[in-house]
Amino acid sequence: MKRTFETLLRPLQGHFATLGLLAALVVTVTWWFIVARGVWLAVEWVSA
C-alpha cells in the first residue's frame, strides 16, 4: 500500500516543484517590474 501511494505521489511532487518554481519566477519578475516602475516615476518626478 505504501509503495502504491509513493508511486502515485512522485509525479505530483514533480508538478508541484515546477509550479513552485514558476510561481517564484512570476513573483520575482513582478517585483522587479514594480521596482523599475518606481524608479522610472522617481526619475520623471525629479526631472520635471
PDB file of N, CA, C and O in Angstrom:
ATOM      1  N   MET A   1       0.825  -1.197   0.000  1.00  0.00           N
ATOM      2  CA  MET A   1       0.000   0.000   0.000  1.00  0.00           C
ATOM      3  C   MET A   1       0.868   1.259   0.000  1.00  0.00           C
ATOM      4  O   MET A   1       0.607   2.209  -0.727  1.00  0.00           O
ATOM      5  N   LYS A   2       1.931   1.246   0.809  1.00  0.00           N
ATOM      6  CA  LYS A   2       2.810   2.413   0.881  1.00  0.00           C
ATOM      7  C   LYS A   2       3.513   2.623  -0.459  1.00  0.00           C
ATOM      8  O   LYS A   2       3.672   3.753  -0.910  1.00  0.00           O
ATOM      9  N   ARG A   3       3.909   1.537  -1.097  1.00  0.00           N
ATOM     10  CA  ARG A   3       4.589   1.626  -2.395  1.00  0.00           C
ATOM     11  C   ARG A   3       3.661   2.248  -3.441  1.00  0.00           C
ATOM     12  O   ARG A   3       4.063   3.100  -4.223  1.00  0.00           O
ATOM     13  N   THR A   4       2.410   1.853  -3.444  1.00  0.00           N
ATOM     14  CA  THR A   4       1.430   2.410  -4.393  1.00  0.00           C
ATOM     15  C   THR A   4       1.240   3.898  -4.147  1.00  0.00           C
ATOM     16  O   THR A   4       1.202   4.697  -5.083  1.00  0.00           O
ATOM     17  N   PHE A   5       1.134   4.281  -2.878  1.00  0.00           N
ATOM     18  CA  PHE A   5       0.955   5.685  -2.532  1.00  0.00           C
ATOM     19  C   PHE A   5       2.155   6.516  -2.985  1.00  0.00           C
ATOM     20  O   PHE A   5       1.997   7.597  -3.547  1.00  0.00           O
ATOM     21  N   GLU A   6       3.365   6.003  -2.769  1.00  0.00           N
ATOM     22  CA  GLU A   6       4.570   6.707  -3.200  1.00  0.00           C
ATOM     23  C   GLU A   6       4.633   6.815  -4.724  1.00  0.00           C
ATOM     24  O   GLU A   6       5.043   7.839  -5.268  1.00  0.00           O
ATOM     25  N   THR A   7       4.222   5.753  -5.417  1.00  0.00           N
ATOM     26  CA  THR A   7       4.224   5.761  -6.877  1.00  0.00           C
ATOM     27  C   THR A   7       3.254   6.811  -7.421  1.00  0.00           C
ATOM     28  O   THR A   7       3.544   7.495  -8.401  1.00  0.00           O
ATOM     29  N   LEU A   8       2.105   6.961  -6.777  1.00  0.00           N
ATOM     30  CA  LEU A   8       1.136   7.962  -7.206  1.00  0.00           C
ATOM     31  C   LEU A   8       1.577   9.378  -6.837  1.00  0.00           C
ATOM     32  O   LEU A   8       1.286  10.336  -7.542  1.00  0.00           O
ATOM     33  N   LEU A   9       2.291   9.515  -5.739  1.00  0.00           N
ATOM     34  CA  LEU A   9       2.678  10.830  -5.236  1.00  0.00           C
ATOM     35  C   LEU A   9       3.887  11.411  -5.965  1.00  0.00           C
ATOM     36  O   LEU A   9       4.004  12.631  -6.104  1.00  0.00           O
ATOM     37  N   ARG A  10       4.768  10.553  -6.467  1.00  0.00           N
ATOM     38  CA  ARG A  10       6.007  11.021  -7.093  1.00  0.00           C
ATOM     39  C   ARG A  10       5.772  11.982  -8.266  1.00  0.00           C
ATOM     40  O   ARG A  10       6.384  13.039  -8.308  1.00  0.00           O
ATOM     41  N   PRO A  11       4.889  11.675  -9.237  1.00  0.00           N
ATOM     42  CA  PRO A  11       4.659  12.636 -10.325  1.00  0.00           C
ATOM     43  C   PRO A  11       4.063  13.950  -9.837  1.00  0.00           C
ATOM     44  O   PRO A  11       4.379  15.013 -10.365  1.00  0.00           O
ATOM     45  N   LEU A  12       3.215  13.888  -8.814  1.00  0.00           N
ATOM     46  CA  LEU A  12       2.630  15.113  -8.274  1.00  0.00           C
ATOM     47  C   LEU A  12       3.695  16.019  -7.670  1.00  0.00           C
ATOM     48  O   LEU A  12       3.641  17.235  -7.820  1.00  0.00           O
ATOM     49  N   GLN A  13       4.674  15.437  -7.000  1.00  0.00           N
ATOM     50  CA  GLN A  13       5.746  16.233  -6.411  1.00  0.00           C
ATOM     51  C   GLN A  13       6.515  16.969  -7.497  1.00  0.00           C
ATOM     52  O   GLN A  13       6.889  18.121  -7.321  1.00  0.00           O
ATOM     53  N   GLY A  14       6.733  16.316  -8.622  1.00  0.00           N
ATOM     54  CA  GLY A  14       7.411  16.975  -9.733  1.00  0.00           C
ATOM     55  C   GLY A  14       6.608  18.147 -10.263  1.00  0.00           C
ATOM     56  O   GLY A  14       7.157  19.209 -10.550  1.00  0.00           O
ATOM     57  N   HIS A  15       5.304  17.968 -10.367  1.00  0.00           N
ATOM     58  CA  HIS A  15       4.451  19.056 -10.853  1.00  0.00           C
ATOM     59  C   HIS A  15       4.418  20.206  -9.860  1.00  0.00           C
ATOM     60  O   HIS A  15       4.443  21.373 -10.253  1.00  0.00           O
ATOM     61  N   PHE A  16       4.353  19.888  -8.565  1.00  0.00           N
ATOM     62  CA  PHE A  16       4.334  20.943  -7.561  1.00  0.00           C
ATOM     63  C   PHE A  16       5.656  21.703  -7.549  1.00  0.00           C
ATOM     64  O   PHE A  16       5.678  22.917  -7.369  1.00  0.00           O
ATOM     65  N   ALA A  17       6.763  20.999  -7.766  1.00  0.00           N
ATOM     66  CA  ALA A  17       8.063  21.665  -7.820  1.00  0.00           C
ATOM     67  C   ALA A  17       8.110  22.614  -9.011  1.00  0.00           C
ATOM     68  O   ALA A  17       8.582  23.751  -8.898  1.00  0.00           O
ATOM     69  N   THR A  18       7.601  22.171 -10.161  1.00  0.00           N
ATOM     70  CA  THR A  18       7.577  23.017 -11.347  1.00  0.00           C
ATOM     71  C   THR A  18       6.686  24.230 -11.124  1.00  0.00           C
ATOM     72  O   THR A  18       7.063  25.357 -11.458  1.00  0.00           O
ATOM     73  N   LEU A  19       5.513  24.016 -10.544  1.00  0.00           N
ATOM     74  CA  LEU A  19       4.606  25.124 -10.265  1.00  0.00           C
ATOM     75  C   LEU A  19       5.212  26.095  -9.258  1.00  0.00           C
ATOM     76  O   LEU A  19       5.049  27.310  -9.385  1.00  0.00           O
ATOM     77  N   GLY A  20       5.922  25.572  -8.282  1.00  0.00           N
ATOM     78  CA  GLY A  20       6.577  26.430  -7.291  1.00  0.00           C
ATOM     79  C   GLY A  20       7.644  27.296  -7.920  1.00  0.00           C
ATOM     80  O   GLY A  20       7.749  28.490  -7.626  1.00  0.00           O
ATOM     81  N   LEU A  21       8.458  26.707  -8.793  1.00  0.00           N
ATOM     82  CA  LEU A  21       9.491  27.486  -9.484  1.00  0.00           C
ATOM     83  C   LEU A  21       8.873  28.541 -10.389  1.00  0.00           C
ATOM     84  O   LEU A  21       9.343  29.677 -10.454  1.00  0.00           O
ATOM     85  N   LEU A  22       7.810  28.166 -11.080  1.00  0.00           N
ATOM     86  CA  LEU A  22       7.125  29.112 -11.957  1.00  0.00           C
ATOM     87  C   LEU A  22       6.530  30.263 -11.158  1.00  0.00           C
ATOM     88  O   LEU A  22       6.647  31.430 -11.551  1.00  0.00           O
ATOM     89  N   ALA A  23       5.915  29.953 -10.037  1.00  0.00           N
ATOM     90  CA  ALA A  23       5.343  30.995  -9.186  1.00  0.00           C
ATOM     91  C   ALA A  23       6.435  31.920  -8.645  1.00  0.00           C
ATOM     92  O   ALA A  23       6.255  33.145  -8.608  1.00  0.00           O
ATOM     93  N   ALA A  24       7.560  31.358  -8.244  1.00  0.00           N
ATOM     94  CA  ALA A  24       8.665  32.173  -7.751  1.00  0.00           C
ATOM     95  C   ALA A  24       9.194  33.095  -8.854  1.00  0.00           C
ATOM     96  O   ALA A  24       9.506  34.263  -8.607  1.00  0.00           O
ATOM     97  N   LEU A  25       9.260  32.588 -10.074  1.00  0.00           N
ATOM     98  CA  LEU A  25       9.708  33.402 -11.199  1.00  0.00           C
ATOM     99  C   LEU A  25       8.734  34.546 -11.466  1.00  0.00           C
ATOM    100  O   LEU A  25       9.150  35.691 -11.674  1.00  0.00           O
ATOM    101  N   VAL A  26       7.445  34.260 -11.426  1.00  0.00           N
ATOM    102  CA  VAL A  26       6.428  35.297 -11.654  1.00  0.00           C
ATOM    103  C   VAL A  26       6.511  36.368 -10.573  1.00  0.00           C
ATOM    104  O   VAL A  26       6.464  37.569 -10.868  1.00  0.00           O
ATOM    105  N   VAL A  27       6.644  35.953  -9.322  1.00  0.00           N
ATOM    106  CA  VAL A  27       6.743  36.918  -8.221  1.00  0.00           C
ATOM    107  C   VAL A  27       7.987  37.778  -8.380  1.00  0.00           C
ATOM    108  O   VAL A  27       7.945  39.000  -8.205  1.00  0.00           O
ATOM    109  N   THR A  28       9.110  37.168  -8.744  1.00  0.00           N
ATOM    110  CA  THR A  28      10.354  37.910  -8.911  1.00  0.00           C
ATOM    111  C   THR A  28      10.252  38.918 -10.046  1.00  0.00           C
ATOM    112  O   THR A  28      10.630  40.087  -9.892  1.00  0.00           O
ATOM    113  N   VAL A  29       9.723  38.493 -11.188  1.00  0.00           N
ATOM    114  CA  VAL A  29       9.584  39.396 -12.330  1.00  0.00           C
ATOM    115  C   VAL A  29       8.627  40.534 -11.989  1.00  0.00           C
ATOM    116  O   VAL A  29       8.897  41.701 -12.309  1.00  0.00           O
ATOM    117  N   THR A  30       7.528  40.219 -11.310  1.00  0.00           N
ATOM    118  CA  THR A  30       6.565  41.248 -10.918  1.00  0.00           C
ATOM    119  C   THR A  30       7.213  42.248  -9.964  1.00  0.00           C
ATOM    120  O   THR A  30       7.044  43.466 -10.112  1.00  0.00           O
ATOM    121  N   TRP A  31       7.976  41.741  -8.998  1.00  0.00           N
ATOM    122  CA  TRP A  31       8.649  42.613  -8.040  1.00  0.00           C
ATOM    123  C   TRP A  31       9.610  43.552  -8.758  1.00  0.00           C
ATOM    124  O   TRP A  31       9.616  44.762  -8.507  1.00  0.00           O
ATOM    125  N   TRP A  32      10.413  43.034  -9.674  1.00  0.00           N
ATOM    126  CA  TRP A  32      11.364  43.891 -10.379  1.00  0.00           C
ATOM    127  C   TRP A  32      10.657  44.868 -11.309  1.00  0.00           C
ATOM    128  O   TRP A  32      11.118  45.996 -11.500  1.00  0.00           O
ATOM    129  N   PHE A  33       9.517  44.496 -11.870  1.00  0.00           N
ATOM    130  CA  PHE A  33       8.734  45.417 -12.680  1.00  0.00           C
ATOM    131  C   PHE A  33       8.237  46.584 -11.815  1.00  0.00           C
ATOM    132  O   PHE A  33       8.307  47.750 -12.221  1.00  0.00           O
ATOM    133  N   ILE A  34       7.751  46.277 -10.609  1.00  0.00           N
ATOM    134  CA  ILE A  34       7.273  47.320  -9.690  1.00  0.00           C
ATOM    135  C   ILE A  34       8.434  48.236  -9.294  1.00  0.00           C
ATOM    136  O   ILE A  34       8.294  49.464  -9.276  1.00  0.00           O
ATOM    137  N   VAL A  35       9.585  47.647  -8.985  1.00  0.00           N
ATOM    138  CA  VAL A  35      10.751  48.446  -8.605  1.00  0.00           C
ATOM    139  C   VAL A  35      11.184  49.338  -9.765  1.00  0.00           C
ATOM    140  O   VAL A  35      11.437  50.536  -9.588  1.00  0.00           O
ATOM    141  N   ALA A  36      11.257  48.775 -10.977  1.00  0.00           N
ATOM    142  CA  ALA A  36      11.676  49.559 -12.146  1.00  0.00           C
ATOM    143  C   ALA A  36      10.684  50.688 -12.414  1.00  0.00           C
ATOM    144  O   ALA A  36      11.088  51.811 -12.746  1.00  0.00           O
ATOM    145  N   ARG A  37       9.401  50.413 -12.266  1.00  0.00           N
ATOM    146  CA  ARG A  37       8.392  51.460 -12.477  1.00  0.00           C
ATOM    147  C   ARG A  37       8.538  52.560 -11.433  1.00  0.00           C
ATOM    148  O   ARG A  37       8.427  53.745 -11.753  1.00  0.00           O
ATOM    149  N   GLY A  38       8.798  52.186 -10.190  1.00  0.00           N
ATOM    150  CA  GLY A  38       9.005  53.171  -9.132  1.00  0.00           C
ATOM    151  C   GLY A  38      10.221  54.042  -9.410  1.00  0.00           C
ATOM    152  O   GLY A  38      10.178  55.265  -9.221  1.00  0.00           O
ATOM    153  N   VAL A  39      11.284  53.428  -9.855  1.00  0.00           N
ATOM    154  CA  VAL A  39      12.495  54.186 -10.189  1.00  0.00           C
ATOM    155  C   VAL A  39      12.217  55.125 -11.359  1.00  0.00           C
ATOM    156  O   VAL A  39      12.611  56.293 -11.337  1.00  0.00           O
ATOM    157  N   TRP A  40      11.519  54.624 -12.362  1.00  0.00           N
ATOM    158  CA  TRP A  40      11.185  55.459 -13.518  1.00  0.00           C
ATOM    159  C   TRP A  40      10.334  56.653 -13.109  1.00  0.00           C
ATOM    160  O   TRP A  40      10.575  57.783 -13.535  1.00  0.00           O
ATOM    161  N   LEU A  41       9.332  56.414 -12.252  1.00  0.00           N
ATOM    162  CA  LEU A  41       8.494  57.519 -11.772  1.00  0.00           C
ATOM    163  C   LEU A  41       9.305  58.514 -10.948  1.00  0.00           C
ATOM    164  O   LEU A  41       9.087  59.728 -11.053  1.00  0.00           O
ATOM    165  N   ALA A  42      10.232  58.026 -10.149  1.00  0.00           N
ATOM    166  CA  ALA A  42      11.084  58.919  -9.353  1.00  0.00           C
ATOM    167  C   ALA A  42      11.950  59.784 -10.257  1.00  0.00           C
ATOM    168  O   ALA A  42      12.113  60.986 -10.032  1.00  0.00           O
ATOM    169  N   VAL A  43      12.495  59.194 -11.309  1.00  0.00           N
ATOM    170  CA  VAL A  43      13.325  59.951 -12.250  1.00  0.00           C
ATOM    171  C   VAL A  43      12.472  60.987 -12.976  1.00  0.00           C
ATOM    172  O   VAL A  43      12.889  62.138 -13.150  1.00  0.00           O
ATOM    173  N   GLU A  44      11.277  60.604 -13.371  1.00  0.00           N
ATOM    174  CA  GLU A  44      10.367  61.561 -14.024  1.00  0.00           C
ATOM    175  C   GLU A  44      10.035  62.724 -13.069  1.00  0.00           C
ATOM    176  O   GLU A  44      10.005  63.870 -13.487  1.00  0.00           O
ATOM    177  N   TRP A  45       9.788  62.407 -11.823  1.00  0.00           N
ATOM    178  CA  TRP A  45       9.419  63.427 -10.853  1.00  0.00           C
ATOM    179  C   TRP A  45      10.586  64.386 -10.599  1.00  0.00           C
ATOM    180  O   TRP A  45      10.394  65.597 -10.502  1.00  0.00           O
ATOM    181  N   VAL A  46      11.800  63.843 -10.492  1.00  0.00           N
ATOM    182  CA  VAL A  46      12.976  64.672 -10.241  1.00  0.00           C
ATOM    183  C   VAL A  46      13.277  65.541 -11.452  1.00  0.00           C
ATOM    184  O   VAL A  46      13.642  66.713 -11.305  1.00  0.00           O
ATOM    185  N   SER A  47      13.119  65.012 -12.665  1.00  0.00           N
ATOM    186  CA  SER A  47      13.472  65.775 -13.842  1.00  0.00           C
ATOM    187  C   SER A  47      12.386  66.757 -14.254  1.00  0.00           C
ATOM    188  O   SER A  47      12.619  67.596 -15.117  1.00  0.00           O
ATOM    189  N   ALA A  48      11.211  66.700 -13.647  1.00  0.00           N
ATOM    190  CA  ALA A  48      10.116  67.628 -14.003  1.00  0.00           C
ATOM    191  C   ALA A  48      10.340  69.006 -13.412  1.00  0.00           C
ATOM    192  O   ALA A  48      11.006  69.203 -12.449  1.00  0.00           O
TER     193      ALA A  48
END
